[in-house]
Amino acid sequence: MPLWKVYHPVGAYTDEDKHELSKRITDVYFMLPRFYVGVIFYEVPEASFYIGGQPTRNFVRIHADHVARQMDSEAKKTMFLTRVEGAIAPFIKDRGFDWEFHVDETPFDLWTIQGIRPPRAETEDEKRWIVENRASPRTHA
Amino acid sequence: MPLWKVYHPVGAYTDEDKHELSKRITDVYFMLPRFYVGVIFYEVPEASFYIGGQPTRNFVRIHADHVARQMDSEAKKTMFLTRVEGAIAPFIKDRGFDWEFHVDETPFDLWTIQGIRPPRAETEDEKRWIVENRASPRTHA
Amino acid sequence: MPLWKVYHPVGAYTDEDKHELSKRITDVYFMLPRFYVGVIFYEVPEASFYIGGQPTRNFVRIHADHVARQMDSEAKKTMFLTRVEGAIAPFIKDRGFDWEFHVDETPFDLWTIQGIRPPRAETEDEKRWIVENRASPRTHA
């Protein structure tokens, strides 16, 4: 978590594009361990991708699941959404694609990495995970 | 939003079928701007699609995310589910497929289209988006 | 429901592996009708799968939606997550893959199977569905 799924037209992105965009998405979550951020790209053929009941070959649809943090203030949500737009613009808006983005927030207590339940926000364990950039056994409850 | 993902057997639908079904799904949401409705079709090979631990080649599994509206009464939920069944029946039940459908409701405040946070239900801005069938800058807060 | 989506590297699993893993996942939900459990496998090419902004070819990412039951105590969540790890280990940990797992809980009232709203937990209708392993008209409200 976060897990982003990016549904895009066939051929919209090169491998280098996807790598670079995934790095920009990861940077949005600067407060989290980098390995928390997963991004999966899907090519969707025009005949399998509909907006408003019409086939589309110019649309990028992004769905993100958030687990590690929930945004509890309007200010945080606005800041987050603004950062997202800045991160994705070079690969979406600036290339003339249409796009839509939505986030779901899912339960922290039903999440594991390498079989370990991740530490709470800003705990000593989370700080260590950020530095080491990998999951390791918890040292606090 | 809504975003429908339709997981179906390989070869179940022609391009014309998918176009027609996406229009019928869009019609279910007659109170929303049509361009809010996204539908993505996935062919799932039998060896990658299991129901009850058994491979299936006859199952259509639909997952919808709702963002723009939350249904807050039993009457609305019943009416919605009935409309859904009517919309999809010609392509699922009437063709002898088995099927399952579920909806998740995700946070309105974590949703953007073309980088714009969509207007609240039944506001002047939403009415304009319905008429114009595209996102445009908000004129009210 | 539950619906599992298993995103895995290209070639990670044979058809027999996927069948066996889907049976083990179904067994986790021993209290539910078996046909409630759906599992979809996706091969994700390395150039479309990023963890921490880096392409990965060794990662299995699992996302499950739960509808029929919500876990309301820490003890139930711990027991569930432990069962999940045991079920998947032979195909993930024991083969040297890295992995992450998260669950979303979605609204019971927005869920249908064969157009029927499933019975509540532990009702007579649910018991019949478990025995018959298929959906059938409800006999109680």
Short mmCIF file of C-alpha atoms in Angstrom, two decimals:
data_model
loop_
_atom_site.label_atom_id
_atom_site.label_comp_id
_atom_site.label_asym_id
_atom_site.label_seq_id
_atom_site.Cartn_x
_atom_site.Cartn_y
_atom_site.Cartn_z
CA MET A 1 0.00 0.00 0.00
CA PRO A 2 -0.56 2.38 -1.58
CA LEU A 3 -1.40 0.23 -4.57
CA TRP A 4 -2.03 2.09 -7.83
CA LYS A 5 -3.63 0.50 -10.84
CA VAL A 6 -3.17 2.49 -14.04
CA TYR A 7 -5.50 1.51 -16.90
CA HIS A 8 -4.23 3.03 -20.13
CA PRO A 9 -4.61 2.68 -23.91
CA VAL A 10 -2.53 0.11 -25.76
CA GLY A 11 0.86 1.54 -26.63
CA ALA A 12 0.41 4.70 -24.58
CA TYR A 13 3.60 4.17 -22.60
CA THR A 14 7.07 2.78 -23.18
CA ASP A 15 8.80 0.75 -20.49
CA GLU A 16 10.88 3.84 -19.68
CA ASP A 17 7.71 5.92 -19.33
CA LYS A 18 6.23 3.42 -16.89
CA HIS A 19 9.42 3.28 -14.84
CA GLU A 20 9.64 7.06 -14.64
CA LEU A 21 5.95 7.49 -13.81
CA SER A 22 6.19 4.85 -11.09
CA LYS A 23 9.10 6.77 -9.53
CA ARG A 24 7.11 10.00 -9.60
CA ILE A 25 4.15 8.24 -7.97
CA THR A 26 6.43 6.77 -5.30
CA ASP A 27 7.79 10.26 -4.56
CA VAL A 28 4.25 11.48 -3.78
CA TYR A 29 4.39 9.28 -0.68
CA PHE A 30 7.64 10.75 0.67
CA MET A 31 6.57 10.03 4.25
CA LEU A 32 6.29 6.28 3.69
CA PRO A 33 8.80 3.49 3.15
CA ARG A 34 9.35 3.49 -0.62
CA PHE A 35 8.67 -0.25 -0.89
CA TYR A 36 5.10 0.38 0.31
CA VAL A 37 4.25 1.89 -3.08
CA GLY A 38 3.07 -0.57 -5.71
CA VAL A 39 2.09 0.44 -9.25
CA ILE A 40 0.57 -1.91 -11.81
CA PHE A 41 0.01 -0.81 -15.42
CA TYR A 42 -2.65 -2.38 -17.64
CA GLU A 43 -3.07 -1.91 -21.34
CA VAL A 44 -6.78 -1.87 -22.12
CA PRO A 45 -7.81 -2.30 -25.77
CA GLU A 46 -10.23 0.30 -27.11
CA ALA A 47 -12.95 -2.34 -27.48
CA SER A 48 -12.71 -3.18 -23.75
CA PHE A 49 -12.61 0.36 -22.34
CA TYR A 50 -15.73 2.53 -22.22
CA ILE A 51 -16.40 6.00 -20.85
CA GLY A 52 -20.01 7.14 -20.89
CA GLY A 53 -20.94 4.12 -22.98
CA GLN A 54 -18.45 4.94 -25.76
CA PRO A 55 -15.18 3.16 -26.53
CA THR A 56 -12.13 5.23 -25.68
CA ARG A 57 -8.53 5.16 -26.81
CA ASN A 58 -7.42 8.32 -25.10
CA PHE A 59 -8.25 7.74 -21.45
CA VAL A 60 -6.10 6.93 -18.44
CA ARG A 61 -8.08 5.68 -15.45
CA ILE A 62 -6.26 5.42 -12.14
CA HIS A 63 -7.49 3.64 -9.03
CA ALA A 64 -5.41 3.75 -5.86
CA ASP A 65 -5.90 1.86 -2.60
CA HIS A 66 -4.54 3.51 0.53
CA VAL A 67 -3.89 1.45 3.64
CA ALA A 68 -1.04 2.97 5.63
CA ARG A 69 -2.52 6.42 6.13
CA GLN A 70 -6.01 7.87 6.14
CA MET A 71 -6.40 11.54 5.31
CA ASP A 72 -8.57 13.14 7.94
CA SER A 73 -8.60 16.81 6.98
CA GLU A 74 -9.63 18.77 3.92
CA ALA A 75 -6.20 20.43 3.86
CA LYS A 76 -4.41 17.08 3.67
CA LYS A 77 -6.70 15.82 0.94
CA THR A 78 -6.21 18.97 -1.14
CA MET A 79 -2.44 18.82 -0.73
CA PHE A 80 -2.38 15.14 -1.66
CA LEU A 81 -4.56 15.58 -4.76
CA THR A 82 -2.43 18.52 -5.88
CA ARG A 83 0.76 16.47 -5.49
CA VAL A 84 -0.79 13.63 -7.47
CA GLU A 85 -1.70 15.92 -10.35
CA GLY A 86 1.81 17.32 -10.46
CA ALA A 87 3.32 13.85 -10.43
CA ILE A 88 1.23 12.42 -13.25
CA ALA A 89 0.84 15.49 -15.51
CA PRO A 90 3.92 14.87 -17.70
CA PHE A 91 2.56 11.46 -18.68
CA ILE A 92 -1.13 12.26 -18.89
CA LYS A 93 -2.30 15.86 -19.21
CA ASP A 94 0.81 17.04 -21.07
CA ARG A 95 0.38 14.23 -23.59
CA GLY A 96 -3.24 15.05 -24.32
CA PHE A 97 -4.88 12.14 -22.49
CA ASP A 98 -8.11 12.47 -20.56
CA TRP A 99 -7.98 11.04 -17.08
CA GLU A 100 -9.80 10.21 -13.85
CA PHE A 101 -8.40 9.31 -10.45
CA HIS A 102 -9.94 7.92 -7.30
CA VAL A 103 -8.68 6.55 -4.01
CA ASP A 104 -10.17 3.99 -1.70
CA GLU A 105 -9.06 3.75 1.92
CA THR A 106 -8.93 0.21 3.24
CA PRO A 107 -8.49 -1.20 6.77
CA PHE A 108 -5.00 -0.90 8.29
CA ASP A 109 -5.58 -4.02 10.38
CA LEU A 110 -6.08 -6.27 7.36
CA TRP A 111 -2.73 -5.68 5.72
CA THR A 112 0.55 -7.59 5.74
CA ILE A 113 3.93 -7.38 3.99
CA GLN A 114 6.07 -10.52 3.94
CA GLY A 115 3.54 -11.89 6.42
CA ILE A 116 4.25 -9.07 8.89
CA ARG A 117 1.67 -6.53 10.01
CA PRO A 118 3.31 -3.16 9.25
CA PRO A 119 4.08 -0.75 12.07
CA ARG A 120 1.80 2.18 12.86
CA ALA A 121 2.59 5.61 11.45
CA GLU A 122 5.67 7.34 12.80
CA THR A 123 6.67 4.59 15.20
CA GLU A 124 10.29 3.53 15.70
CA ASP A 125 9.63 0.43 13.59
CA GLU A 126 8.25 2.47 10.72
CA LYS A 127 11.26 4.77 10.85
CA ARG A 128 13.53 1.74 10.60
CA TRP A 129 11.52 0.36 7.66
CA ILE A 130 11.92 3.71 5.90
CA VAL A 131 15.71 3.65 6.37
CA GLU A 132 16.15 -0.03 5.49
CA ASN A 133 13.51 0.08 2.72
CA ARG A 134 12.33 -3.42 3.48
CA ALA A 135 10.07 -5.28 5.91
CA SER A 136 11.61 -6.78 9.02
CA PRO A 137 10.25 -8.16 12.29
CA ARG A 138 8.61 -5.63 14.55
CA THR A 139 10.44 -4.66 17.74
CA HIS A 140 7.44 -2.91 19.33
CA ALA A 141 3.84 -4.05 19.71
CA MET B 1 -16.95 6.83 -11.09
CA PRO B 2 -18.80 4.58 -11.13
CA LEU B 3 -16.07 2.30 -12.40
CA TRP B 4 -17.16 -1.20 -13.41
CA LYS B 5 -14.73 -4.04 -13.96
CA VAL B 6 -16.24 -6.98 -15.81
CA TYR B 7 -14.23 -10.22 -15.60
CA HIS B 8 -15.50 -12.66 -18.20
CA PRO B 9 -14.48 -15.85 -20.00
CA VAL B 10 -12.30 -15.63 -23.10
CA GLY B 11 -14.45 -15.06 -26.17
CA ALA B 12 -17.65 -14.46 -24.22
CA TYR B 13 -18.32 -11.10 -25.84
CA THR B 14 -17.84 -9.46 -29.22
CA ASP B 15 -16.81 -5.82 -29.46
CA GLU B 16 -20.43 -4.99 -30.28
CA ASP B 17 -21.61 -6.86 -27.18
CA LYS B 18 -19.23 -4.90 -24.98
CA HIS B 19 -20.27 -1.59 -26.50
CA GLU B 20 -23.96 -2.36 -26.04
CA LEU B 21 -23.52 -3.64 -22.48
CA SER B 22 -21.48 -0.55 -21.56
CA LYS B 23 -24.33 1.63 -22.82
CA ARG B 24 -26.86 -0.30 -20.76
CA ILE B 25 -24.66 0.05 -17.67
CA THR B 26 -24.29 3.79 -18.30
CA ASP B 27 -28.08 4.09 -18.52
CA VAL B 28 -28.41 2.65 -15.00
CA TYR B 29 -26.85 5.88 -13.74
CA PHE B 30 -29.33 8.18 -15.47
CA MET B 31 -28.93 10.80 -12.73
CA LEU B 32 -25.20 11.24 -13.35
CA PRO B 33 -23.14 12.83 -16.11
CA ARG B 34 -22.67 10.01 -18.63
CA PHE B 35 -18.91 10.47 -18.74
CA TYR B 36 -18.73 9.51 -15.06
CA VAL B 37 -19.41 5.89 -15.99
CA GLY B 38 -16.35 3.81 -16.83
CA VAL B 39 -16.49 0.15 -17.82
CA ILE B 40 -13.43 -2.06 -18.30
CA PHE B 41 -13.76 -5.61 -19.66
CA TYR B 42 -11.20 -8.33 -18.92
CA GLU B 43 -10.95 -11.72 -20.53
CA VAL B 44 -9.87 -14.21 -17.88
CA PRO B 45 -8.60 -17.61 -19.10
CA GLU B 46 -10.20 -20.62 -17.46
CA ALA B 47 -6.89 -21.56 -15.80
CA SER B 48 -6.76 -18.14 -14.08
CA PHE B 49 -10.38 -17.91 -12.89
CA TYR B 50 -11.62 -19.98 -9.92
CA ILE B 51 -14.95 -20.13 -8.13
CA GLY B 52 -15.06 -22.27 -5.01
CA GLY B 53 -11.60 -23.63 -5.81
CA GLN B 54 -12.61 -24.90 -9.27
CA PRO B 55 -11.68 -23.42 -12.66
CA THR B 56 -14.60 -21.77 -14.40
CA ARG B 57 -15.31 -20.88 -18.01
CA ASN B 58 -18.88 -19.81 -17.51
CA PHE B 59 -18.69 -17.05 -14.93
CA VAL B 60 -19.00 -13.29 -15.16
CA ARG B 61 -17.73 -11.47 -12.08
CA ILE B 62 -18.50 -7.77 -11.79
CA HIS B 63 -16.96 -5.34 -9.34
CA ALA B 64 -18.14 -1.72 -9.30
CA ASP B 65 -16.71 1.23 -7.38
CA HIS B 66 -19.15 4.01 -6.54
CA VAL B 67 -17.84 7.47 -5.68
CA ALA B 68 -20.38 10.11 -6.73
CA ARG B 69 -23.33 8.81 -4.73
CA GLN B 70 -23.77 6.69 -1.64
CA MET B 71 -27.02 4.80 -1.25
CA ASP B 72 -28.38 5.45 2.19
CA SER B 73 -31.69 3.60 2.23
CA GLU B 74 -32.80 0.04 1.68
CA ALA B 75 -35.30 1.24 -0.92
CA LYS B 76 -32.57 2.90 -3.00
CA LYS B 77 -30.32 -0.14 -2.79
CA THR B 78 -33.12 -2.47 -3.87
CA MET B 79 -34.06 -0.21 -6.76
CA PHE B 80 -30.43 0.07 -7.86
CA LEU B 81 -29.77 -3.68 -7.71
CA THR B 82 -32.96 -4.35 -9.65
CA ARG B 83 -31.94 -1.88 -12.35
CA VAL B 84 -28.52 -3.50 -12.57
CA GLU B 85 -29.98 -6.95 -13.07
CA GLY B 86 -32.24 -5.67 -15.82
CA ALA B 87 -29.36 -3.94 -17.55
CA ILE B 88 -27.00 -6.91 -17.59
CA ALA B 89 -29.45 -9.81 -18.05
CA PRO B 90 -29.34 -9.90 -21.89
CA PHE B 91 -25.58 -10.43 -21.80
CA ILE B 92 -25.31 -12.66 -18.75
CA LYS B 93 -28.37 -14.52 -17.44
CA ASP B 94 -30.03 -14.82 -20.85
CA ARG B 95 -26.84 -16.32 -22.29
CA GLY B 96 -26.53 -18.94 -19.59
CA PHE B 97 -23.62 -17.45 -17.65
CA ASP B 98 -23.37 -17.57 -13.89
CA TRP B 99 -22.59 -14.25 -12.27
CA GLU B 100 -21.83 -12.28 -9.13
CA PHE B 101 -21.87 -8.53 -8.55
CA HIS B 102 -20.65 -6.33 -5.76
CA VAL B 103 -20.20 -2.61 -5.19
CA ASP B 104 -17.73 -0.74 -3.06
CA GLU B 105 -18.39 2.83 -2.02
CA THR B 106 -15.25 4.99 -1.93
CA PRO B 107 -14.58 8.50 -0.55
CA PHE B 108 -16.06 11.39 -2.55
CA ASP B 109 -13.27 13.69 -1.38
CA LEU B 110 -10.51 11.59 -2.94
CA TRP B 111 -11.72 11.74 -6.52
CA THR B 112 -10.79 13.92 -9.47
CA ILE B 113 -11.63 14.11 -13.19
CA GLN B 114 -9.21 16.02 -15.43
CA GLY B 115 -7.62 17.15 -12.18
CA ILE B 116 -10.88 18.75 -11.01
CA ARG B 117 -12.78 17.69 -7.91
CA PRO B 118 -16.28 16.96 -9.19
CA PRO B 119 -19.24 18.97 -7.93
CA ARG B 120 -21.55 17.68 -5.20
CA ALA B 121 -24.78 15.94 -6.13
CA GLU B 122 -27.47 18.11 -7.68
CA THR B 123 -25.49 21.35 -7.60
CA GLU B 124 -25.55 23.84 -10.46
CA ASP B 125 -22.10 22.66 -11.50
CA GLU B 126 -23.21 19.04 -11.65
CA LYS B 127 -26.23 20.02 -13.74
CA ARG B 128 -23.92 21.80 -16.18
CA TRP B 129 -21.61 18.75 -16.34
CA ILE B 130 -24.63 16.58 -17.15
CA VAL B 131 -25.66 18.88 -20.00
CA GLU B 132 -22.15 19.38 -21.39
CA ASN B 133 -21.11 15.76 -20.71
CA ARG B 134 -17.56 16.77 -19.83
CA ALA B 135 -15.59 18.14 -16.88
CA SER B 136 -15.07 21.90 -16.69
CA PRO B 137 -13.88 24.30 -13.98
CA ARG B 138 -16.23 24.63 -11.02
CA THR B 139 -18.13 27.88 -10.62
CA HIS B 140 -19.23 27.21 -7.05
CA ALA B 141 -17.22 26.07 -4.04
CA MET C 1 -17.13 -12.60 -2.21
CA PRO C 2 -14.49 -12.95 -1.04
CA LEU C 3 -12.86 -12.00 -4.30
CA TRP C 4 -9.08 -12.40 -4.46
CA LYS C 5 -6.94 -10.86 -7.17
CA VAL C 6 -3.45 -12.31 -7.35
CA TYR C 7 -0.95 -10.24 -9.37
CA HIS C 8 2.13 -12.33 -10.09
CA PRO C 9 5.17 -12.42 -12.39
CA VAL C 10 4.85 -13.95 -15.85
CA GLY C 11 5.36 -17.69 -15.68
CA ALA C 12 5.35 -17.85 -11.89
CA TYR C 13 2.60 -20.46 -11.74
CA THR C 14 1.45 -23.44 -13.74
CA ASP C 15 -2.24 -24.14 -14.20
CA GLU C 16 -1.93 -26.86 -11.55
CA ASP C 17 -0.32 -24.37 -9.14
CA LYS C 18 -3.17 -21.92 -9.62
CA HIS C 19 -5.79 -24.61 -9.12
CA GLU C 20 -4.15 -25.84 -5.93
CA LEU C 21 -3.61 -22.34 -4.55
CA SER C 22 -7.24 -21.44 -5.27
CA LYS C 23 -8.35 -24.51 -3.30
CA ARG C 24 -6.15 -23.52 -0.36
CA ILE C 25 -7.57 -19.98 -0.44
CA THR C 26 -11.12 -21.36 -0.54
CA ASP C 27 -10.35 -23.50 2.51
CA VAL C 28 -9.44 -20.37 4.49
CA TYR C 29 -13.12 -19.46 4.36
CA PHE C 30 -14.37 -22.75 5.79
CA MET C 31 -17.40 -21.03 7.34
CA LEU C 32 -18.72 -19.81 3.99
CA PRO C 33 -20.36 -21.51 1.02
CA ARG C 34 -17.42 -22.55 -1.15
CA PHE C 35 -18.85 -20.90 -4.25
CA TYR C 36 -18.56 -17.51 -2.51
CA VAL C 37 -14.79 -17.62 -2.99
CA GLY C 38 -13.53 -16.19 -6.29
CA VAL C 39 -9.84 -16.07 -7.22
CA ILE C 40 -8.49 -14.33 -10.33
CA PHE C 41 -4.82 -14.62 -11.31
CA TYR C 42 -3.04 -11.98 -13.41
CA GLU C 43 0.35 -12.24 -14.99
CA VAL C 44 2.01 -8.84 -14.80
CA PRO C 45 5.09 -8.25 -17.00
CA GLU C 46 8.13 -6.86 -15.22
CA ALA C 47 7.86 -3.60 -17.17
CA SER C 48 4.31 -3.07 -15.84
CA PHE C 49 4.88 -3.94 -12.17
CA TYR C 50 6.72 -1.56 -9.83
CA ILE C 51 7.48 -1.71 -6.12
CA GLY C 52 9.06 1.41 -4.64
CA GLY C 53 9.54 2.83 -8.12
CA GLN C 54 11.57 -0.15 -9.36
CA PRO C 55 10.43 -2.88 -11.77
CA THR C 56 9.93 -6.23 -10.08
CA ARG C 57 9.86 -9.78 -11.33
CA ASN C 58 9.72 -11.47 -7.96
CA PHE C 59 6.64 -10.01 -6.31
CA VAL C 60 3.18 -11.41 -5.64
CA ARG C 61 0.63 -8.74 -4.74
CA ILE C 62 -2.72 -9.92 -3.40
CA HIS C 63 -5.84 -7.81 -2.99
CA ALA C 64 -8.96 -9.37 -1.47
CA ASP C 65 -12.45 -7.90 -1.17
CA HIS C 66 -14.57 -9.21 1.69
CA VAL C 67 -18.33 -8.80 1.59
CA ALA C 68 -20.01 -11.64 3.49
CA ARG C 69 -18.29 -11.12 6.83
CA GLN C 70 -16.64 -8.21 8.58
CA MET C 71 -14.03 -8.98 11.20
CA ASP C 72 -14.81 -7.00 14.30
CA SER C 73 -12.17 -8.10 16.78
CA GLU C 74 -8.39 -8.11 16.88
CA ALA C 75 -8.45 -11.84 17.67
CA LYS C 76 -10.44 -12.65 14.54
CA LYS C 77 -8.19 -10.51 12.36
CA THR C 78 -5.05 -12.15 13.72
CA MET C 79 -6.48 -15.62 13.25
CA PHE C 80 -7.56 -14.79 9.71
CA LEU C 81 -4.20 -13.30 8.70
CA THR C 82 -2.39 -16.30 10.17
CA ARG C 83 -4.60 -18.69 8.21
CA VAL C 84 -3.96 -16.72 5.03
CA GLU C 85 -0.19 -16.91 5.46
CA GLY C 86 -0.37 -20.64 6.01
CA ALA C 87 -2.53 -21.11 2.94
CA ILE C 88 -0.34 -19.15 0.55
CA ALA C 89 3.15 -19.93 1.88
CA PRO C 90 3.83 -23.01 -0.30
CA PHE C 91 3.29 -20.91 -3.44
CA ILE C 92 4.86 -17.67 -2.31
CA LYS C 93 7.23 -17.60 0.65
CA ASP C 94 8.51 -21.14 0.12
CA ARG C 95 9.30 -20.32 -3.52
CA GLY C 96 11.29 -17.22 -2.67
CA PHE C 97 8.78 -14.59 -3.80
CA ASP C 98 8.24 -11.33 -1.97
CA TRP C 99 4.61 -10.54 -1.24
CA GLU C 100 2.04 -8.13 0.14
CA PHE C 101 -1.60 -8.72 1.03
CA HIS C 102 -4.47 -6.43 1.88
CA VAL C 103 -8.20 -6.77 2.34
CA ASP C 104 -10.99 -4.32 1.75
CA GLU C 105 -14.37 -4.78 3.36
CA THR C 106 -17.27 -3.73 1.15
CA PRO C 107 -21.00 -3.25 1.86
CA PHE C 108 -23.04 -6.43 2.39
CA ASP C 109 -26.16 -4.71 1.07
CA LEU C 110 -24.67 -4.04 -2.37
CA TRP C 111 -23.91 -7.62 -3.30
CA THR C 112 -25.77 -10.21 -5.39
CA ILE C 113 -25.14 -13.72 -6.69
CA GLN C 114 -27.24 -14.89 -9.64
CA GLY C 115 -29.27 -11.75 -9.02
CA ILE C 116 -30.10 -12.85 -5.46
CA ARG C 117 -29.07 -10.95 -2.35
CA PRO C 118 -27.22 -13.55 -0.27
CA PRO C 119 -28.53 -14.54 3.15
CA ARG C 120 -27.12 -13.09 6.35
CA ALA C 121 -24.44 -14.97 8.27
CA GLU C 122 -25.53 -18.20 9.94
CA THR C 123 -29.15 -18.03 8.84
CA GLU C 124 -31.06 -21.09 7.66
CA ASP C 125 -30.69 -19.93 4.08
CA GLU C 126 -26.94 -19.59 4.39
CA LYS C 127 -26.72 -23.08 5.89
CA ARG C 128 -28.65 -24.43 2.90
CA TRP C 129 -26.37 -22.57 0.47
CA ILE C 130 -23.35 -24.13 2.20
CA VAL C 131 -24.80 -27.63 1.83
CA GLU C 132 -26.02 -27.17 -1.75
CA ASN C 133 -22.96 -25.08 -2.78
CA ARG C 134 -25.02 -22.88 -5.07
CA ALA C 135 -27.33 -19.87 -4.89
CA SER C 136 -31.07 -20.47 -4.67
CA PRO C 137 -34.08 -18.32 -3.80
CA ARG C 138 -34.22 -17.14 -0.22
CA THR C 139 -36.86 -18.66 2.03
CA HIS C 140 -36.47 -16.06 4.81
CA ALA C 141 -36.38 -12.27 4.65
#
